[in-house]
Protein backbone atom coordinates (compact mmCIF):
# COMPACT_ATOMS: atom_id res chain seq x y z
CA UNK A 1 0.00 0.00 0.00
CA UNK A 2 2.84 2.41 0.84
CA UNK A 3 4.46 1.57 -2.51
CA UNK A 4 1.20 2.28 -4.39
CA UNK A 5 0.75 5.59 -2.54
CA UNK A 6 4.35 6.62 -3.23
CA UNK A 7 3.96 5.84 -6.94
CA UNK A 8 0.68 7.77 -7.03
CA UNK A 9 2.42 10.84 -5.59
CA UNK A 10 5.21 10.57 -8.18
CA UNK A 11 2.68 10.29 -11.02
CA UNK A 12 0.78 13.32 -9.72
CA UNK A 13 4.01 15.35 -9.51
CA UNK A 14 4.96 14.29 -13.05
CA UNK A 15 1.56 15.36 -14.46
CA UNK A 16 1.77 18.68 -12.63
CA UNK A 17 5.27 19.31 -14.04
CA UNK A 18 4.07 18.60 -17.59
CA UNK A 19 1.11 20.92 -17.10
CA UNK A 20 3.29 23.79 -15.85
CA UNK A 21 5.77 23.31 -18.69
CA UNK A 22 2.97 23.27 -21.24
CA UNK A 23 1.53 26.48 -19.79
CA UNK A 24 4.93 28.16 -19.93
CA UNK A 25 5.35 27.11 -23.58
CA UNK A 26 1.89 28.46 -24.39
CA UNK A 27 2.75 31.74 -22.67
CA UNK A 28 5.97 31.99 -24.71
CA UNK A 29 4.13 31.24 -27.95
CA UNK A 30 1.41 33.76 -27.11
CA UNK A 31 4.08 36.34 -26.25
CA UNK A 32 5.78 35.83 -29.64
CA UNK A 33 2.45 36.01 -31.43
CA UNK A 34 1.49 39.24 -29.65
CA UNK A 35 4.81 41.07 -30.17
CA UNK A 36 4.28 44.19 -32.25
CA UNK A 37 5.60 44.28 -35.80
CA UNK A 38 7.62 47.23 -37.14
CA UNK A 39 4.56 49.06 -38.44
CA UNK A 40 2.95 48.76 -34.99
CA UNK A 41 6.11 50.05 -33.28
CA UNK A 42 6.11 53.09 -35.55
CA UNK A 43 2.36 53.63 -35.19
CA UNK A 44 2.65 53.59 -31.38
CA UNK A 45 5.42 56.22 -31.25
CA UNK A 46 4.14 59.82 -31.07
CA UNK A 47 7.46 61.08 -32.49
CA UNK A 48 6.91 59.13 -35.71
CA UNK A 49 3.43 60.19 -36.86
CA UNK A 50 4.65 61.78 -40.11
CA UNK A 51 6.67 58.67 -40.93
CA UNK A 52 3.58 56.58 -40.26
CA UNK A 53 1.59 58.79 -42.63
CA UNK A 54 4.30 58.51 -45.29
CA UNK A 55 4.31 54.72 -45.04
CA UNK A 56 0.54 54.64 -45.50
CA UNK A 57 0.70 57.01 -48.50
CA UNK A 58 3.20 54.75 -50.27
CA UNK A 59 1.79 51.40 -49.17
CA UNK A 60 5.04 50.52 -47.41
CA UNK A 61 3.16 50.08 -44.14
CA UNK A 62 1.95 46.71 -45.47
CA UNK A 63 5.53 45.74 -46.36
CA UNK A 64 6.71 46.42 -42.83
CA UNK A 65 4.02 44.10 -41.49
CA UNK A 66 5.53 41.12 -43.34
CA UNK A 67 8.04 38.68 -41.87
CA UNK A 68 11.16 40.59 -42.93
CA UNK A 69 13.46 40.83 -41.15
CA UNK A 70 14.02 44.58 -41.51
CA UNK A 71 16.17 47.20 -39.88
CA UNK A 72 14.43 50.57 -40.05
CA UNK A 73 15.98 53.95 -39.32
CA UNK A 74 12.90 56.00 -38.45
CA UNK A 75 13.07 59.82 -38.84
CA UNK A 76 11.19 61.88 -36.29
CA UNK A 77 8.45 64.40 -37.06
CA UNK A 78 10.99 67.21 -36.70
CA UNK A 79 13.26 65.45 -39.21
CA UNK A 80 10.48 65.29 -41.80
CA UNK A 81 9.46 68.90 -41.10
CA UNK A 82 13.02 69.99 -41.90
CA UNK A 83 12.93 68.18 -45.25
CA UNK A 84 9.58 69.70 -46.19
CA UNK A 85 10.88 73.15 -45.31
CA UNK A 86 13.97 72.64 -47.47
CA UNK A 87 11.89 72.35 -50.67
CA UNK A 88 9.56 75.20 -51.61
CA UNK A 89 7.40 72.82 -53.66
CA UNK A 90 6.78 70.46 -50.75
CA UNK A 91 4.24 71.85 -48.30
CA UNK A 92 3.14 68.39 -47.22
CA UNK A 93 3.90 64.74 -47.89
CA UNK A 94 1.22 64.63 -50.57
CA UNK A 95 3.22 67.17 -52.60
CA UNK A 96 6.11 64.70 -52.94
CA UNK A 97 5.71 62.39 -55.96
CA UNK A 98 4.84 58.91 -54.70
CA UNK A 99 7.81 57.30 -56.48
CA UNK A 100 10.21 59.84 -54.96
CA UNK A 101 8.74 59.44 -51.48
CA UNK A 102 8.81 55.65 -51.74
CA UNK A 103 12.48 55.56 -52.70
CA UNK A 104 13.33 58.07 -49.95
CA UNK A 105 11.58 55.92 -47.34
CA UNK A 106 13.25 52.74 -48.62
CA UNK A 107 16.60 54.47 -48.12
CA UNK A 108 15.88 54.02 -44.40
CA UNK A 109 15.19 50.29 -44.62
CA UNK A 110 17.70 47.44 -44.65
CA UNK A 111 15.94 44.40 -46.03
CA UNK A 112 16.84 40.91 -44.84
CA UNK A 113 18.90 41.98 -41.83
CA UNK A 114 17.93 42.68 -38.23
CA UNK A 115 20.75 44.90 -36.98
CA UNK A 116 20.90 46.00 -33.36
CA UNK A 117 22.90 49.00 -32.17
CA UNK A 118 25.40 46.49 -30.75
CA UNK A 119 25.89 45.02 -34.23
CA UNK A 120 26.63 48.49 -35.62
CA UNK A 121 28.91 49.53 -32.75
CA UNK A 122 30.88 46.28 -32.91
CA UNK A 123 31.41 46.77 -36.65
CA UNK A 124 32.51 50.40 -35.99
CA UNK A 125 31.83 51.44 -39.60
CA UNK A 126 30.88 50.00 -42.94
CA UNK A 127 28.40 49.86 -45.79
CA UNK A 128 25.06 48.11 -46.08
CA UNK A 129 22.47 48.13 -48.86
CA UNK A 130 19.09 49.76 -48.39
CA UNK A 131 15.80 49.02 -50.13
CA UNK A 132 16.15 52.19 -52.23
CA UNK A 133 17.33 51.87 -55.82
CA UNK A 134 19.63 53.84 -58.13
CA UNK A 135 21.02 53.36 -61.66
CA UNK A 136 20.04 50.08 -63.32
CA UNK A 137 17.78 49.36 -60.32
CA UNK A 138 20.81 48.66 -58.13
CA UNK A 139 20.27 49.01 -54.39
CA UNK A 140 21.75 52.15 -52.87
CA UNK A 141 24.38 51.90 -50.16
CA UNK A 142 24.32 53.33 -46.64
CA UNK A 143 27.50 54.22 -44.74
CA UNK A 144 27.35 53.88 -40.97
CA UNK A 145 29.91 55.02 -38.42
CA UNK A 146 29.69 54.16 -34.73
CA UNK A 147 32.78 55.98 -33.45
CA UNK A 148 30.67 58.75 -31.87
CA UNK A 149 27.16 57.44 -31.61
CA UNK A 150 25.69 55.77 -34.69
CA UNK A 151 25.71 58.10 -37.69
CA UNK A 152 24.28 57.34 -41.11
CA UNK A 153 25.71 58.82 -44.32
CA UNK A 154 27.15 61.59 -42.17
CA UNK A 155 23.77 63.32 -41.93
CA UNK A 156 21.59 61.41 -39.48
CA UNK A 157 22.18 60.14 -35.92
CA UNK A 158 20.40 57.41 -33.99
CA UNK A 159 18.69 58.95 -30.96
CA UNK A 160 16.57 56.05 -29.74
CA UNK A 161 17.99 52.63 -30.57
CA UNK A 162 16.78 49.04 -30.43
CA UNK A 163 13.00 49.30 -30.54
CA UNK A 164 12.51 45.58 -31.04
CA UNK A 165 9.66 44.23 -33.17
CA UNK A 166 8.56 40.76 -34.20
CA UNK A 167 10.04 41.24 -37.67
CA UNK A 168 13.10 43.40 -36.97
CA UNK A 169 14.31 46.51 -35.19
CA UNK A 170 13.50 50.22 -35.35
CA UNK A 171 16.15 52.86 -34.59
CA UNK A 172 14.79 56.41 -34.30
CA UNK A 173 16.98 59.01 -36.07
CA UNK A 174 17.12 62.81 -35.94
CA UNK A 175 17.30 63.54 -39.69
CA UNK A 176 15.93 62.13 -42.91
CA UNK A 177 18.64 60.18 -44.76
CA UNK A 178 18.65 61.74 -48.22
CA UNK A 179 19.54 59.63 -51.24
CA UNK A 180 23.35 59.47 -51.43
CA UNK A 181 25.61 60.79 -54.17
CA UNK A 182 29.22 59.80 -54.80
CA UNK A 183 30.16 62.89 -52.79
CA UNK A 184 28.21 61.51 -49.82
CA UNK A 185 30.43 58.46 -49.63
CA UNK A 186 33.67 60.33 -50.40
CA UNK A 187 33.11 62.88 -47.63
CA UNK A 188 31.78 60.59 -44.90
CA UNK A 189 34.47 57.91 -44.93
CA UNK A 190 37.64 59.33 -43.31
CA UNK A 191 39.78 56.78 -45.19
CA UNK A 192 38.91 58.63 -48.43
CA UNK A 193 39.56 62.21 -47.29
CA UNK A 194 42.63 62.71 -49.49
CA UNK A 195 40.53 62.01 -52.58
CA UNK A 196 38.21 64.84 -51.55
CA UNK A 197 41.24 67.11 -51.15
CA UNK A 198 42.47 66.09 -54.61
CA UNK A 199 39.08 66.81 -56.20
CA UNK A 200 38.95 70.24 -54.58
CA UNK A 201 42.54 71.00 -55.59
CA UNK A 202 41.90 70.03 -59.23
CA UNK A 203 38.81 72.24 -59.19
CA UNK A 204 40.98 75.22 -58.30
CA UNK A 205 42.62 74.97 -61.74
CA UNK A 206 40.95 74.18 -65.06
CA UNK A 207 39.59 70.67 -64.51
CA UNK A 208 38.27 68.31 -67.17
CA UNK A 209 35.00 68.30 -65.22
CA UNK A 210 34.00 70.37 -62.17
CA UNK A 211 34.70 67.50 -59.80
CA UNK A 212 32.99 68.50 -56.55
CA UNK A 213 29.89 69.77 -58.35
CA UNK A 214 29.70 66.65 -60.52
CA UNK A 215 30.04 64.04 -57.79
CA UNK A 216 27.53 66.01 -55.69
CA UNK A 217 24.93 66.17 -58.46
CA UNK A 218 22.36 63.40 -58.09
CA UNK A 219 21.37 63.76 -61.75
CA UNK A 220 24.91 63.55 -63.16
CA UNK A 221 26.46 60.48 -64.71
CA UNK A 222 26.22 57.78 -63.78
CA UNK A 223 29.95 57.20 -63.30
CA UNK A 224 32.08 54.37 -62.00
CA UNK A 225 34.80 55.73 -59.74
CA UNK A 226 37.87 53.77 -58.69
CA UNK A 227 38.62 55.52 -55.41
CA UNK A 228 42.14 55.40 -53.92
CA UNK A 229 42.51 55.28 -50.15
CA UNK A 230 44.50 57.88 -48.21
CA UNK A 231 47.38 55.40 -47.97
CA UNK A 232 47.32 54.99 -51.76
CA UNK A 233 47.88 58.72 -52.20
CA UNK A 234 50.71 58.68 -49.66
CA UNK A 235 52.36 55.81 -51.54
CA UNK A 236 52.15 57.46 -54.97
CA UNK A 237 53.62 60.72 -53.64
CA UNK A 238 56.54 58.71 -52.27
CA UNK A 239 56.82 56.84 -55.57
CA UNK A 240 57.05 60.15 -57.44
CA UNK A 241 59.39 61.57 -54.78
CA UNK A 242 57.20 64.57 -54.01
CA UNK A 243 55.60 65.63 -50.76
CA UNK A 244 52.14 66.92 -51.69
CA UNK A 245 49.54 67.28 -54.42
CA UNK A 246 50.63 70.89 -54.85
CA UNK A 247 53.94 69.57 -56.13
CA UNK A 248 52.00 67.89 -58.96
CA UNK A 249 50.08 71.02 -59.90
CA UNK A 250 46.38 71.28 -60.67
CA UNK A 251 46.70 70.18 -64.31
CA UNK A 252 48.53 66.95 -63.51
CA UNK A 253 46.21 66.24 -60.57
CA UNK A 254 43.30 66.62 -62.98
CA UNK A 255 44.93 64.19 -65.41
CA UNK A 256 45.45 61.67 -62.60
CA UNK A 257 41.84 61.92 -61.45
CA UNK A 258 40.45 61.30 -64.93
CA UNK A 259 42.18 57.90 -64.90
CA UNK A 260 39.85 56.85 -62.06
CA UNK A 261 36.52 57.69 -63.69
CA UNK A 262 34.58 55.57 -66.17
CA UNK A 263 31.30 56.52 -67.82
CA UNK A 264 28.42 54.27 -66.80
CA UNK A 265 27.43 52.38 -63.68
CA UNK A 266 29.65 49.28 -63.61
CA UNK A 267 29.18 47.10 -60.55
CA UNK A 268 31.84 44.53 -59.68
CA UNK A 269 29.84 41.72 -61.29
CA UNK A 270 30.00 43.61 -64.61
CA UNK A 271 33.69 44.46 -64.48
CA UNK A 272 35.15 43.44 -67.86
CA UNK A 273 38.16 41.21 -68.34
CA UNK A 274 40.39 43.40 -70.51
CA UNK A 275 40.45 47.03 -71.53
CA UNK A 276 38.57 49.61 -69.49
CA UNK A 277 38.36 53.08 -70.99
CA UNK A 278 38.52 55.81 -68.35
CA UNK A 279 38.04 59.53 -68.97
CA UNK A 280 41.84 59.80 -69.07
CA UNK A 281 42.86 56.71 -71.04
CA UNK A 282 42.81 52.92 -71.10
CA UNK A 283 43.65 50.58 -68.24
CA UNK A 284 43.33 46.80 -68.03
CA UNK A 285 41.01 44.94 -65.68
CA UNK A 286 41.21 41.35 -64.45
CA UNK A 287 37.75 40.43 -63.19
CA UNK A 288 39.00 37.20 -61.63
CA UNK A 289 41.90 38.60 -59.60
CA UNK A 290 40.00 41.86 -59.05
CA UNK A 291 42.91 44.00 -60.21
CA UNK A 292 43.56 46.91 -62.55
CA UNK A 293 46.81 47.51 -64.44
CA UNK A 294 47.92 50.95 -65.60
CA UNK A 295 50.33 51.96 -68.36
CA UNK A 296 53.31 51.48 -66.05
CA UNK A 297 52.37 47.83 -65.50
CA UNK A 298 51.50 48.66 -61.91
CA UNK A 299 48.94 46.22 -60.50
CA UNK A 300 46.23 47.96 -58.49
CA UNK A 301 44.05 45.90 -56.17
CA UNK A 302 40.32 46.48 -55.91
CA UNK A 303 39.51 46.05 -52.22
CA UNK A 304 36.86 43.34 -52.29
CA UNK A 305 35.16 44.45 -49.06
CA UNK A 306 34.74 47.98 -50.44
CA UNK A 307 33.14 47.47 -53.83
CA UNK A 308 29.68 48.30 -55.19
CA UNK A 309 29.23 51.35 -52.97
CA UNK A 310 26.18 52.53 -54.86
CA UNK A 311 25.04 56.13 -55.12
CA UNK A 312 22.35 57.82 -57.21
CA UNK A 313 24.92 59.12 -59.70
CA UNK A 314 27.28 56.18 -59.86
CA UNK A 315 29.16 53.44 -58.08
CA UNK A 316 32.41 53.51 -56.11
CA UNK A 317 35.05 50.77 -55.91
CA UNK A 318 37.88 51.45 -53.46
CA UNK A 319 41.42 50.63 -54.69
CA UNK A 320 44.76 50.31 -52.92
CA UNK A 321 46.88 52.32 -55.37
CA UNK A 322 46.55 55.49 -57.43
CA UNK A 323 46.28 54.84 -61.17
CA UNK A 324 49.04 56.73 -62.96
CA UNK A 325 48.39 58.37 -66.34
CA UNK A 326 50.65 57.70 -69.31
CA UNK A 327 52.86 54.65 -69.74
CA UNK A 328 56.38 53.37 -69.20
CA UNK A 329 56.95 53.64 -72.98
CA UNK A 330 56.70 57.42 -72.94
XYZ file of C-alpha atoms in Angstrom:
330
model
C 0.000 0.000 0.000
C 2.845 2.406 0.837
C 4.464 1.567 -2.509
C 1.200 2.277 -4.386
C 0.748 5.595 -2.543
C 4.345 6.616 -3.227
C 3.957 5.835 -6.942
C 0.678 7.769 -7.027
C 2.422 10.844 -5.589
C 5.207 10.568 -8.180
C 2.680 10.292 -11.020
C 0.780 13.320 -9.716
C 4.012 15.350 -9.509
C 4.957 14.288 -13.051
C 1.561 15.357 -14.463
C 1.774 18.682 -12.626
C 5.266 19.314 -14.038
C 4.073 18.603 -17.587
C 1.106 20.922 -17.102
C 3.286 23.786 -15.851
C 5.774 23.310 -18.693
C 2.965 23.270 -21.237
C 1.530 26.479 -19.793
C 4.928 28.164 -19.929
C 5.350 27.112 -23.582
C 1.889 28.461 -24.389
C 2.755 31.743 -22.675
C 5.975 31.990 -24.714
C 4.127 31.245 -27.949
C 1.412 33.757 -27.111
C 4.082 36.336 -26.246
C 5.776 35.831 -29.636
C 2.452 36.015 -31.426
C 1.493 39.244 -29.649
C 4.812 41.069 -30.166
C 4.277 44.190 -32.253
C 5.598 44.280 -35.799
C 7.622 47.226 -37.143
C 4.562 49.059 -38.442
C 2.948 48.763 -34.992
C 6.109 50.048 -33.277
C 6.110 53.095 -35.555
C 2.364 53.631 -35.187
C 2.645 53.586 -31.380
C 5.423 56.224 -31.252
C 4.140 59.818 -31.069
C 7.458 61.077 -32.490
C 6.908 59.126 -35.712
C 3.427 60.186 -36.857
C 4.653 61.778 -40.107
C 6.673 58.668 -40.932
C 3.583 56.579 -40.257
C 1.587 58.788 -42.631
C 4.299 58.507 -45.295
C 4.311 54.716 -45.038
C 0.535 54.643 -45.502
C 0.697 57.007 -48.502
C 3.202 54.750 -50.271
C 1.795 51.397 -49.170
C 5.036 50.517 -47.411
C 3.157 50.081 -44.144
C 1.947 46.707 -45.471
C 5.530 45.737 -46.363
C 6.712 46.419 -42.826
C 4.021 44.101 -41.490
C 5.528 41.120 -43.336
C 8.038 38.680 -41.870
C 11.164 40.587 -42.926
C 13.464 40.825 -41.154
C 14.015 44.576 -41.514
C 16.169 47.198 -39.876
C 14.427 50.567 -40.047
C 15.977 53.954 -39.321
C 12.901 56.004 -38.446
C 13.067 59.819 -38.844
C 11.191 61.876 -36.287
C 8.454 64.401 -37.060
C 10.993 67.212 -36.701
C 13.259 65.454 -39.208
C 10.476 65.286 -41.798
C 9.460 68.897 -41.105
C 13.023 69.989 -41.895
C 12.927 68.177 -45.249
C 9.581 69.702 -46.190
C 10.877 73.154 -45.307
C 13.965 72.636 -47.473
C 11.890 72.353 -50.667
C 9.561 75.197 -51.609
C 7.397 72.822 -53.659
C 6.780 70.459 -50.752
C 4.241 71.852 -48.304
C 3.138 68.393 -47.219
C 3.902 64.737 -47.887
C 1.222 64.629 -50.569
C 3.224 67.174 -52.596
C 6.106 64.698 -52.937
C 5.706 62.392 -55.958
C 4.841 58.912 -54.704
C 7.805 57.298 -56.482
C 10.206 59.844 -54.957
C 8.741 59.443 -51.475
C 8.807 55.647 -51.740
C 12.483 55.563 -52.697
C 13.325 58.067 -49.949
C 11.585 55.918 -47.341
C 13.253 52.739 -48.624
C 16.599 54.466 -48.118
C 15.880 54.024 -44.396
C 15.186 50.288 -44.623
C 17.705 47.445 -44.645
C 15.943 44.402 -46.029
C 16.838 40.915 -44.841
C 18.904 41.977 -41.831
C 17.933 42.679 -38.234
C 20.750 44.901 -36.976
C 20.899 45.998 -33.359
C 22.899 48.996 -32.168
C 25.401 46.494 -30.751
C 25.890 45.021 -34.228
C 26.632 48.492 -35.618
C 28.906 49.534 -32.747
C 30.881 46.284 -32.912
C 31.412 46.771 -36.646
C 32.508 50.403 -35.991
C 31.826 51.441 -39.603
C 30.875 49.996 -42.942
C 28.397 49.856 -45.795
C 25.057 48.111 -46.083
C 22.466 48.134 -48.856
C 19.088 49.765 -48.393
C 15.800 49.018 -50.131
C 16.153 52.187 -52.235
C 17.327 51.868 -55.824
C 19.626 53.835 -58.127
C 21.019 53.363 -61.661
C 20.041 50.075 -63.323
C 17.776 49.361 -60.316
C 20.806 48.659 -58.127
C 20.273 49.013 -54.387
C 21.748 52.154 -52.866
C 24.385 51.901 -50.158
C 24.322 53.333 -46.638
C 27.496 54.217 -44.736
C 27.350 53.884 -40.968
C 29.911 55.016 -38.423
C 29.693 54.159 -34.731
C 32.776 55.981 -33.448
C 30.668 58.754 -31.872
C 27.155 57.438 -31.611
C 25.686 55.766 -34.685
C 25.712 58.103 -37.686
C 24.278 57.344 -41.114
C 25.712 58.815 -44.324
C 27.151 61.591 -42.172
C 23.773 63.320 -41.930
C 21.589 61.408 -39.476
C 22.181 60.139 -35.921
C 20.402 57.407 -33.992
C 18.690 58.952 -30.959
C 16.572 56.048 -29.735
C 17.992 52.626 -30.571
C 16.777 49.035 -30.427
C 12.998 49.300 -30.542
C 12.511 45.579 -31.044
C 9.661 44.233 -33.166
C 8.563 40.755 -34.197
C 10.042 41.244 -37.672
C 13.104 43.398 -36.972
C 14.310 46.505 -35.190
C 13.501 50.218 -35.351
C 16.145 52.862 -34.595
C 14.787 56.409 -34.300
C 16.975 59.014 -36.068
C 17.123 62.805 -35.941
C 17.298 63.544 -39.689
C 15.929 62.133 -42.915
C 18.640 60.180 -44.759
C 18.650 61.740 -48.216
C 19.537 59.628 -51.245
C 23.345 59.467 -51.432
C 25.613 60.790 -54.166
C 29.221 59.803 -54.805
C 30.163 62.887 -52.787
C 28.209 61.513 -49.821
C 30.430 58.463 -49.625
C 33.666 60.326 -50.397
C 33.111 62.876 -47.635
C 31.776 60.591 -44.901
C 34.471 57.905 -44.928
C 37.636 59.331 -43.308
C 39.777 56.782 -45.191
C 38.913 58.634 -48.430
C 39.556 62.211 -47.291
C 42.634 62.713 -49.494
C 40.534 62.013 -52.579
C 38.212 64.836 -51.553
C 41.244 67.111 -51.153
C 42.466 66.086 -54.613
C 39.076 66.814 -56.202
C 38.950 70.243 -54.581
C 42.541 71.004 -55.594
C 41.897 70.028 -59.226
C 38.805 72.242 -59.190
C 40.982 75.216 -58.304
C 42.621 74.966 -61.738
C 40.951 74.182 -65.055
C 39.590 70.667 -64.507
C 38.270 68.312 -67.168
C 34.997 68.298 -65.216
C 33.998 70.367 -62.172
C 34.701 67.502 -59.797
C 32.994 68.500 -56.553
C 29.892 69.769 -58.351
C 29.696 66.655 -60.525
C 30.043 64.041 -57.786
C 27.534 66.009 -55.689
C 24.928 66.169 -58.457
C 22.357 63.398 -58.088
C 21.365 63.763 -61.747
C 24.909 63.550 -63.159
C 26.457 60.476 -64.712
C 26.223 57.776 -63.780
C 29.947 57.198 -63.300
C 32.080 54.368 -62.002
C 34.798 55.728 -59.737
C 37.868 53.774 -58.688
C 38.622 55.522 -55.408
C 42.139 55.403 -53.917
C 42.509 55.277 -50.150
C 44.496 57.879 -48.209
C 47.380 55.404 -47.974
C 47.315 54.991 -51.760
C 47.881 58.721 -52.200
C 50.710 58.683 -49.656
C 52.359 55.815 -51.544
C 52.148 57.460 -54.967
C 53.619 60.720 -53.644
C 56.539 58.709 -52.270
C 56.816 56.838 -55.570
C 57.049 60.154 -57.445
C 59.392 61.572 -54.784
C 57.197 64.568 -54.012
C 55.597 65.635 -50.759
C 52.136 66.917 -51.692
C 49.538 67.276 -54.422
C 50.628 70.892 -54.853
C 53.944 69.565 -56.133
C 52.003 67.891 -58.959
C 50.083 71.021 -59.903
C 46.383 71.280 -60.671
C 46.700 70.177 -64.315
C 48.531 66.945 -63.511
C 46.210 66.243 -60.566
C 43.300 66.624 -62.982
C 44.935 64.185 -65.408
C 45.454 61.671 -62.603
C 41.843 61.920 -61.445
C 40.449 61.304 -64.935
C 42.184 57.899 -64.899
C 39.855 56.851 -62.063
C 36.522 57.694 -63.687
C 34.576 55.572 -66.166
C 31.295 56.522 -67.819
C 28.422 54.269 -66.799
C 27.430 52.383 -63.677
C 29.651 49.279 -63.615
C 29.183 47.102 -60.553
C 31.842 44.531 -59.683
C 29.841 41.720 -61.288
C 29.999 43.611 -64.607
C 33.693 44.459 -64.482
C 35.154 43.443 -67.856
C 38.157 41.211 -68.338
C 40.387 43.397 -70.513
C 40.453 47.033 -71.534
C 38.573 49.609 -69.492
C 38.355 53.085 -70.987
C 38.519 55.814 -68.349
C 38.045 59.534 -68.973
C 41.844 59.804 -69.067
C 42.858 56.713 -71.036
C 42.814 52.922 -71.097
C 43.647 50.581 -68.240
C 43.330 46.798 -68.030
C 41.009 44.941 -65.675
C 41.207 41.354 -64.448
C 37.754 40.433 -63.192
C 38.998 37.199 -61.627
C 41.897 38.604 -59.604
C 40.003 41.861 -59.051
C 42.911 43.997 -60.207
C 43.564 46.909 -62.549
C 46.809 47.512 -64.436
C 47.918 50.954 -65.598
C 50.328 51.961 -68.359
C 53.307 51.485 -66.053
C 52.367 47.833 -65.500
C 51.502 48.661 -61.908
C 48.943 46.220 -60.498
C 46.234 47.960 -58.490
C 44.045 45.897 -56.173
C 40.316 46.475 -55.910
C 39.509 46.055 -52.216
C 36.863 43.337 -52.293
C 35.164 44.447 -49.065
C 34.744 47.981 -50.436
C 33.141 47.467 -53.833
C 29.684 48.297 -55.185
C 29.226 51.349 -52.972
C 26.179 52.529 -54.859
C 25.038 56.134 -55.120
C 22.347 57.818 -57.208
C 24.922 59.125 -59.696
C 27.281 56.181 -59.858
C 29.163 53.440 -58.084
C 32.412 53.505 -56.106
C 35.047 50.773 -55.910
C 37.879 51.450 -53.459
C 41.417 50.632 -54.691
C 44.755 50.313 -52.923
C 46.882 52.319 -55.373
C 46.549 55.486 -57.426
C 46.279 54.836 -61.175
C 49.038 56.734 -62.956
C 48.392 58.366 -66.339
C 50.646 57.700 -69.310
C 52.863 54.646 -69.744
C 56.378 53.372 -69.201
C 56.954 53.639 -72.982
C 56.698 57.423 -72.936
